[in-house]
PDB file of C-alpha atoms in Angstrom:
ATOM      1  CA  GLN C1013     139.424  67.486 160.364  1.00  0.00           C
ATOM      2  CA  VAL C1014     136.035  69.502 161.055  1.00  0.00           C
ATOM      3  CA  GLN C1015     133.095  68.432 158.751  1.00  0.00           C
ATOM      4  CA  LEU C1016     130.603  70.433 157.727  1.00  0.00           C
ATOM      5  CA  GLN C1017     127.741  69.005 155.659  1.00  0.00           C
ATOM      6  CA  GLU C1018     124.221  70.733 154.531  1.00  0.00           C
ATOM      7  CA  SER C1019     121.430  69.236 153.979  1.00  0.00           C
ATOM      8  CA  GLY C1020     117.391  69.880 152.740  1.00  0.00           C
ATOM      9  CA  PRO C1021     115.496  70.152 150.184  1.00  0.00           C
ATOM     10  CA  GLY C1022     116.646  71.186 146.358  1.00  0.00           C
ATOM     11  CA  LEU C1023     113.721  73.329 145.099  1.00  0.00           C
ATOM     12  CA  VAL C1024     111.377  75.092 147.213  1.00  0.00           C
ATOM     13  CA  LYS C1025     107.832  77.146 145.426  1.00  0.00           C
ATOM     14  CA  PRO C1026     107.649  81.252 145.434  1.00  0.00           C
ATOM     15  CA  SER C1027     106.630  82.108 148.466  1.00  0.00           C
ATOM     16  CA  GLU C1028     106.746  79.218 150.588  1.00  0.00           C
ATOM     17  CA  THR C1029     109.964  78.983 153.022  1.00  0.00           C
ATOM     18  CA  LEU C1030     113.646  77.507 152.447  1.00  0.00           C
ATOM     19  CA  SER C1031     114.813  74.907 155.178  1.00  0.00           C
ATOM     20  CA  LEU C1032     118.217  73.841 155.870  1.00  0.00           C
ATOM     21  CA  THR C1033     120.370  72.150 158.351  1.00  0.00           C
ATOM     22  CA  CYS C1034     123.391  71.896 158.834  1.00  0.00           C
ATOM     23  CA  THR C1035     125.456  69.024 160.643  1.00  0.00           C
ATOM     24  CA  VAL C1036     128.511  69.171 161.634  1.00  0.00           C
ATOM     25  CA  SER C1037     131.511  66.548 162.671  1.00  0.00           C
ATOM     26  CA  GLY C1038     135.279  65.678 163.781  1.00  0.00           C
ATOM     27  CA  ASP C1039     135.830  69.209 166.233  1.00  0.00           C
ATOM     28  CA  SER C1040     133.689  70.365 169.291  1.00  0.00           C
ATOM     29  CA  PHE C1041     130.411  71.897 168.747  1.00  0.00           C
ATOM     30  CA  SER C1042     131.258  74.531 171.262  1.00  0.00           C
ATOM     31  CA  SER C1043     133.080  77.946 171.469  1.00  0.00           C
ATOM     32  CA  TYR C1044     132.066  78.666 167.551  1.00  0.00           C
ATOM     33  CA  TYR C1045     130.207  81.136 165.884  1.00  0.00           C
ATOM     34  CA  TRP C1046     128.039  78.690 162.661  1.00  0.00           C
ATOM     35  CA  GLY C1047     126.495  80.670 159.432  1.00  0.00           C
ATOM     36  CA  TRP C1048     125.737  80.527 156.798  1.00  0.00           C
ATOM     37  CA  ILE C1049     126.863  82.062 153.437  1.00  0.00           C
ATOM     38  CA  ARG C1050     125.758  81.511 150.007  1.00  0.00           C
ATOM     39  CA  GLN C1051     126.266  82.570 146.268  1.00  0.00           C
ATOM     40  CA  PRO C1052     123.664  83.005 143.914  1.00  0.00           C
ATOM     41  CA  PRO C1053     124.349  81.915 140.347  1.00  0.00           C
ATOM     42  CA  GLY C1054     126.655  83.476 138.621  1.00  0.00           C
ATOM     43  CA  LYS C1055     127.034  86.464 141.040  1.00  0.00           C
ATOM     44  CA  GLY C1056     129.568  86.647 144.076  1.00  0.00           C
ATOM     45  CA  LEU C1057     129.241  85.480 147.546  1.00  0.00           C
ATOM     46  CA  GLU C1058     127.314  86.858 150.591  1.00  0.00           C
ATOM     47  CA  TRP C1059     126.843  86.228 154.307  1.00  0.00           C
ATOM     48  CA  ILE C1060     123.359  85.689 155.847  1.00  0.00           C
ATOM     49  CA  GLY C1061     124.163  85.118 159.286  1.00  0.00           C
ATOM     50  CA  TYR C1062     125.598  83.234 161.429  1.00  0.00           C
ATOM     51  CA  ILE C1063     124.561  82.162 165.392  1.00  0.00           C
ATOM     52  CA  TYR C1064     126.837  81.059 168.559  1.00  0.00           C
ATOM     53  CA  ASN C1065     125.630  77.527 170.635  1.00  0.00           C
ATOM     54  CA  SER C1066     123.981  79.845 173.705  1.00  0.00           C
ATOM     55  CA  GLY C1067     121.610  80.718 170.627  1.00  0.00           C
ATOM     56  CA  SER C1068     122.570  84.498 169.972  1.00  0.00           C
ATOM     57  CA  THR C1069     122.869  85.565 166.171  1.00  0.00           C
ATOM     58  CA  ASN C1070     123.116  87.780 163.845  1.00  0.00           C
ATOM     59  CA  TYR C1071     122.123  88.516 160.714  1.00  0.00           C
ATOM     60  CA  ASN C1072     122.515  90.786 157.305  1.00  0.00           C
ATOM     61  CA  PRO C1073     120.324  93.298 157.230  1.00  0.00           C
ATOM     62  CA  SER C1074     119.809  92.958 153.399  1.00  0.00           C
ATOM     63  CA  LEU C1075     117.647  89.257 154.005  1.00  0.00           C
ATOM     64  CA  LYS C1076     115.029  92.042 155.780  1.00  0.00           C
ATOM     65  CA  SER C1077     114.174  89.909 158.677  1.00  0.00           C
ATOM     66  CA  ARG C1078     113.288  86.885 156.131  1.00  0.00           C
ATOM     67  CA  ALA C1079     116.349  84.818 158.128  1.00  0.00           C
ATOM     68  CA  THR C1080     116.056  82.559 161.068  1.00  0.00           C
ATOM     69  CA  MET C1081     118.822  80.570 162.785  1.00  0.00           C
ATOM     70  CA  SER C1082     118.758  77.894 165.219  1.00  0.00           C
ATOM     71  CA  VAL C1083     121.664  75.844 166.498  1.00  0.00           C
ATOM     72  CA  ASP C1084     120.825  72.622 168.335  1.00  0.00           C
ATOM     73  CA  THR C1085     123.939  71.715 169.823  1.00  0.00           C
ATOM     74  CA  SER C1086     122.906  67.690 171.696  1.00  0.00           C
ATOM     75  CA  LYS C1087     122.919  66.758 167.977  1.00  0.00           C
ATOM     76  CA  ASN C1088     125.317  69.514 166.646  1.00  0.00           C
ATOM     77  CA  LYS C1089     123.422  71.061 163.961  1.00  0.00           C
ATOM     78  CA  PHE C1090     122.210  74.168 163.124  1.00  0.00           C
ATOM     79  CA  SER C1091     119.583  74.960 160.882  1.00  0.00           C
ATOM     80  CA  LEU C1092     118.994  77.741 158.163  1.00  0.00           C
ATOM     81  CA  LYS C1093     115.087  79.279 157.298  1.00  0.00           C
ATOM     82  CA  VAL C1094     113.845  82.137 154.879  1.00  0.00           C
ATOM     83  CA  SER C1095     110.415  82.766 154.675  1.00  0.00           C
ATOM     84  CA  SER C1096     108.946  84.298 151.929  1.00  0.00           C
ATOM     85  CA  VAL C1097     111.510  83.251 148.472  1.00  0.00           C
ATOM     86  CA  SER C1098     111.364  84.318 145.572  1.00  0.00           C
ATOM     87  CA  ALA C1099     113.992  83.836 142.761  1.00  0.00           C
ATOM     88  CA  ALA C1100     115.899  85.970 144.216  1.00  0.00           C
ATOM     89  CA  ASP C1101     117.033  83.634 146.587  1.00  0.00           C
ATOM     90  CA  THR C1102     118.239  80.383 144.244  1.00  0.00           C
ATOM     91  CA  ALA C1103     121.602  79.715 144.685  1.00  0.00           C
ATOM     92  CA  VAL C1104     123.981  78.227 146.229  1.00  0.00           C
ATOM     93  CA  TYR C1105     123.920  78.001 150.201  1.00  0.00           C
ATOM     94  CA  TYR C1106     127.138  76.846 152.310  1.00  0.00           C
ATOM     95  CA  CYS C1107     127.601  76.711 156.026  1.00  0.00           C
ATOM     96  CA  ALA C1108     130.256  77.410 157.756  1.00  0.00           C
ATOM     97  CA  ARG C1109     132.353  77.518 160.992  1.00  0.00           C
ATOM     98  CA  LEU C1110     133.129  80.717 162.402  1.00  0.00           C
ATOM     99  CA  THR C1111     136.336  81.835 164.416  1.00  0.00           C
ATOM    100  CA  SER C1112     134.982  83.619 167.507  1.00  0.00           C
ATOM    101  CA  GLY C1113     135.600  86.976 168.083  1.00  0.00           C
ATOM    102  CA  SER C1114     137.481  87.306 165.152  1.00  0.00           C
ATOM    103  CA  LEU C1115     134.958  86.105 162.405  1.00  0.00           C
ATOM    104  CA  ILE C1116     136.699  83.925 160.455  1.00  0.00           C
ATOM    105  CA  LEU C1117     135.649  81.310 158.056  1.00  0.00           C
ATOM    106  CA  ASP C1118     137.591  78.744 158.867  1.00  0.00           C
ATOM    107  CA  TYR C1119     135.865  75.460 157.328  1.00  0.00           C
ATOM    108  CA  TRP C1120     133.108  75.179 155.214  1.00  0.00           C
ATOM    109  CA  GLY C1121     130.541  72.614 154.125  1.00  0.00           C
ATOM    110  CA  GLN C1122     130.289  72.052 150.348  1.00  0.00           C
ATOM    111  CA  GLY C1123     127.299  73.874 149.331  1.00  0.00           C
ATOM    112  CA  ILE C1124     123.173  73.266 148.418  1.00  0.00           C
ATOM    113  CA  LEU C1125     122.148  74.365 145.290  1.00  0.00           C
ATOM    114  CA  VAL C1126     118.431  75.191 146.130  1.00  0.00           C
ATOM    115  CA  THR C1127     115.933  76.383 143.398  1.00  0.00           C
ATOM    116  CA  VAL C1128     112.627  78.404 144.134  1.00  0.00           C
ATOM    117  CA  SER C1129     110.220  77.815 141.359  1.00  0.00           C
ATOM    118  CA  SER C1130     106.947  76.855 141.066  1.00  0.00           C
TER     119      SER C1130
ATOM    120  CA  ASP H1180     128.138  98.082 154.862  1.00  0.00           C
ATOM    121  CA  ILE H1181     131.734  97.276 153.925  1.00  0.00           C
ATOM    122  CA  GLN H1182     132.113  97.188 149.896  1.00  0.00           C
ATOM    123  CA  MET H1183     135.201  94.626 148.841  1.00  0.00           C
ATOM    124  CA  THR H1184     136.880  94.729 145.407  1.00  0.00           C
ATOM    125  CA  GLN H1185     138.425  92.282 143.502  1.00  0.00           C
ATOM    126  CA  SER H1186     141.534  92.549 140.961  1.00  0.00           C
ATOM    127  CA  PRO H1187     141.502  91.274 138.583  1.00  0.00           C
ATOM    128  CA  SER H1188     138.119  89.539 137.381  1.00  0.00           C
ATOM    129  CA  SER H1189     140.106  86.352 135.744  1.00  0.00           C
ATOM    130  CA  LEU H1190     143.301  85.767 134.866  1.00  0.00           C
ATOM    131  CA  SER H1191     145.245  83.115 132.843  1.00  0.00           C
ATOM    132  CA  ALA H1192     149.144  81.930 133.836  1.00  0.00           C
ATOM    133  CA  SER H1193     151.021  78.968 133.593  1.00  0.00           C
ATOM    134  CA  ALA H1194     152.521  76.494 135.986  1.00  0.00           C
ATOM    135  CA  GLY H1195     155.058  78.448 137.343  1.00  0.00           C
ATOM    136  CA  ASP H1196     154.209  81.691 137.009  1.00  0.00           C
ATOM    137  CA  ARG H1197     153.713  84.403 139.983  1.00  0.00           C
ATOM    138  CA  VAL H1198     150.341  85.282 140.638  1.00  0.00           C
ATOM    139  CA  THR H1199     148.882  88.606 142.751  1.00  0.00           C
ATOM    140  CA  ILE H1200     145.384  89.800 143.226  1.00  0.00           C
ATOM    141  CA  THR H1201     143.660  92.092 144.644  1.00  0.00           C
ATOM    142  CA  CYS H1202     141.348  93.291 147.089  1.00  0.00           C
ATOM    143  CA  ARG H1203     140.607  96.610 148.071  1.00  0.00           C
ATOM    144  CA  ALA H1204     138.338  98.356 150.535  1.00  0.00           C
ATOM    145  CA  SER H1205     135.373 100.697 150.612  1.00  0.00           C
ATOM    146  CA  GLN H1206     136.716 101.581 153.918  1.00  0.00           C
ATOM    147  CA  SER H1207     139.828 100.525 156.316  1.00  0.00           C
ATOM    148  CA  ILE H1208     139.296  97.237 158.199  1.00  0.00           C
ATOM    149  CA  ASP H1209     142.522  97.444 159.321  1.00  0.00           C
ATOM    150  CA  SER H1210     143.992  93.926 159.002  1.00  0.00           C
ATOM    151  CA  TYR H1211     140.729  92.130 159.716  1.00  0.00           C
ATOM    152  CA  LEU H1212     140.980  90.532 155.856  1.00  0.00           C
ATOM    153  CA  ASN H1213     140.822  87.027 155.110  1.00  0.00           C
ATOM    154  CA  TRP H1214     141.339  85.215 151.414  1.00  0.00           C
ATOM    155  CA  TYR H1215     139.776  82.185 150.675  1.00  0.00           C
ATOM    156  CA  GLN H1216     140.646  79.206 147.315  1.00  0.00           C
ATOM    157  CA  HIS H1217     137.163  77.357 145.680  1.00  0.00           C
ATOM    158  CA  LYS H1218     137.113  74.902 143.275  1.00  0.00           C
ATOM    159  CA  PRO H1219     134.428  73.693 141.703  1.00  0.00           C
ATOM    160  CA  GLY H1220     131.793  71.797 143.526  1.00  0.00           C
ATOM    161  CA  GLN H1221     133.982  72.059 146.628  1.00  0.00           C
ATOM    162  CA  ALA H1222     133.820  73.271 150.097  1.00  0.00           C
ATOM    163  CA  PRO H1223     135.691  77.002 150.057  1.00  0.00           C
ATOM    164  CA  LYS H1224     138.849  76.694 152.030  1.00  0.00           C
ATOM    165  CA  LEU H1225     140.758  79.359 154.154  1.00  0.00           C
ATOM    166  CA  LEU H1226     144.340  80.198 152.596  1.00  0.00           C
ATOM    167  CA  ILE H1227     145.087  83.776 154.802  1.00  0.00           C
ATOM    168  CA  TYR H1228     143.480  85.109 158.157  1.00  0.00           C
ATOM    169  CA  ALA H1229     144.287  88.586 159.449  1.00  0.00           C
ATOM    170  CA  ALA H1230     145.885  89.358 156.499  1.00  0.00           C
ATOM    171  CA  SER H1231     148.915  87.748 155.888  1.00  0.00           C
ATOM    172  CA  SER H1232     148.231  84.412 158.423  1.00  0.00           C
ATOM    173  CA  LEU H1233     149.176  81.559 156.863  1.00  0.00           C
ATOM    174  CA  GLN H1234     146.070  78.764 157.742  1.00  0.00           C
ATOM    175  CA  SER H1235     147.372  75.633 158.691  1.00  0.00           C
ATOM    176  CA  GLY H1236     148.363  73.513 155.798  1.00  0.00           C
ATOM    177  CA  VAL H1237     148.152  75.934 153.451  1.00  0.00           C
ATOM    178  CA  PRO H1238     151.312  75.644 150.903  1.00  0.00           C
ATOM    179  CA  SER H1239     153.945  78.629 152.144  1.00  0.00           C
ATOM    180  CA  ARG H1240     153.098  79.326 148.232  1.00  0.00           C
ATOM    181  CA  PHE H1241     150.787  81.522 149.019  1.00  0.00           C
ATOM    182  CA  SER H1242     151.447  84.753 150.703  1.00  0.00           C
ATOM    183  CA  GLY H1243     149.025  88.007 151.635  1.00  0.00           C
ATOM    184  CA  SER H1244     150.121  91.802 152.261  1.00  0.00           C
ATOM    185  CA  GLY H1245     148.389  95.486 153.101  1.00  0.00           C
ATOM    186  CA  SER H1246     146.655  96.702 156.040  1.00  0.00           C
ATOM    187  CA  GLY H1247     143.744 100.037 155.829  1.00  0.00           C
ATOM    188  CA  THR H1248     142.344  99.668 152.321  1.00  0.00           C
ATOM    189  CA  ASP H1249     144.187  97.906 149.909  1.00  0.00           C
ATOM    190  CA  PHE H1250     145.666  94.535 150.717  1.00  0.00           C
ATOM    191  CA  THR H1251     146.998  90.985 148.051  1.00  0.00           C
ATOM    192  CA  LEU H1252     147.132  88.194 147.712  1.00  0.00           C
ATOM    193  CA  THR H1253     150.546  85.771 145.847  1.00  0.00           C
ATOM    194  CA  ILE H1254     150.789  83.021 144.631  1.00  0.00           C
ATOM    195  CA  SER H1255     154.602  82.661 144.115  1.00  0.00           C
ATOM    196  CA  SER H1256     154.864  80.114 141.694  1.00  0.00           C
ATOM    197  CA  LEU H1257     151.597  78.706 140.378  1.00  0.00           C
ATOM    198  CA  GLN H1258     150.880  75.022 140.983  1.00  0.00           C
ATOM    199  CA  PRO H1259     148.450  73.219 139.065  1.00  0.00           C
ATOM    200  CA  GLU H1260     145.756  72.557 141.691  1.00  0.00           C
ATOM    201  CA  ASP H1261     146.064  76.103 142.248  1.00  0.00           C
ATOM    202  CA  PHE H1262     143.394  76.614 139.261  1.00  0.00           C
ATOM    203  CA  ALA H1263     140.613  78.112 140.861  1.00  0.00           C
ATOM    204  CA  THR H1264     138.313  80.823 142.155  1.00  0.00           C
ATOM    205  CA  TYR H1265     140.323  83.648 144.423  1.00  0.00           C
ATOM    206  CA  TYR H1266     137.706  85.755 147.101  1.00  0.00           C
ATOM    207  CA  CYS H1267     138.626  87.787 149.928  1.00  0.00           C
ATOM    208  CA  GLN H1268     136.283  88.734 152.692  1.00  0.00           C
ATOM    209  CA  GLN H1269     136.730  91.051 155.385  1.00  0.00           C
ATOM    210  CA  SER H1270     135.816  90.651 158.995  1.00  0.00           C
ATOM    211  CA  SER H1271     136.309  94.482 160.530  1.00  0.00           C
ATOM    212  CA  SER H1272     132.048  94.515 161.339  1.00  0.00           C
ATOM    213  CA  THR H1273     129.246  92.931 159.681  1.00  0.00           C
ATOM    214  CA  PRO H1274     127.684  92.489 158.094  1.00  0.00           C
ATOM    215  CA  LEU H1275     130.707  90.503 156.873  1.00  0.00           C
ATOM    216  CA  THR H1276     131.491  90.883 152.584  1.00  0.00           C
ATOM    217  CA  PHE H1277     132.926  89.207 150.148  1.00  0.00           C
ATOM    218  CA  GLY H1278     135.042  90.238 147.464  1.00  0.00           C
ATOM    219  CA  GLY H1279     133.703  89.475 143.352  1.00  0.00           C
ATOM    220  CA  GLY H1280     136.478  87.156 143.112  1.00  0.00           C
ATOM    221  CA  THR H1281     139.005  86.214 141.062  1.00  0.00           C
ATOM    222  CA  LYS H1282     139.098  83.080 138.535  1.00  0.00           C
ATOM    223  CA  VAL H1283     142.867  81.821 137.801  1.00  0.00           C
ATOM    224  CA  GLU H1284     142.859  80.035 134.551  1.00  0.00           C
ATOM    225  CA  ILE H1285     145.284  78.015 132.393  1.00  0.00           C
ATOM    226  CA  LYS H1286     147.347  80.077 130.155  1.00  0.00           C
TER     227      LYS H1286
END
């Protein structure tokens, strides 16, 4: 059974960089895309982007180039950084596995709440 | 971006009821439509992919239909564990986009 677990600070100051890591267990890390999705309080789900194990990425233009993803295949982990955060970046952040080619989110983590506040 | 519109945004139903949730895409997405179930504090769970394919391990009371722009998720006989929020998501093109969600509550 594939399991994903998000980790990182729950509080980030405005203008700083949000950094999260997702640890994957239970299956091969290869041959899949790995993505991030967020949900601001009271709002809908927003796809942030995904990364392949080769390092190739695809981001949502709505983040205006503030998002950066990386992958560490030796540790079965992938990461997200969002720069220059504001209160609008306060959200529950989810990591997920995407099936290659069809972009279906077949496994998700439980999510981590990140609050942007001074 | 492809906009996904779900309806209703919430509904109240009793155990045993048949429940139908609809999702409409702003342009044709063929059958690139997936459905998820989300309970508070839990990881969202994939129910249906490619509009009508049941994910492994998901009970057969869940079914999906549709193609093009109009899609439906049906729960044939609502069970107590089905009370949750349901989301549709298009995987036709990036940016991937989701419907606003349908909260299924106990009547």
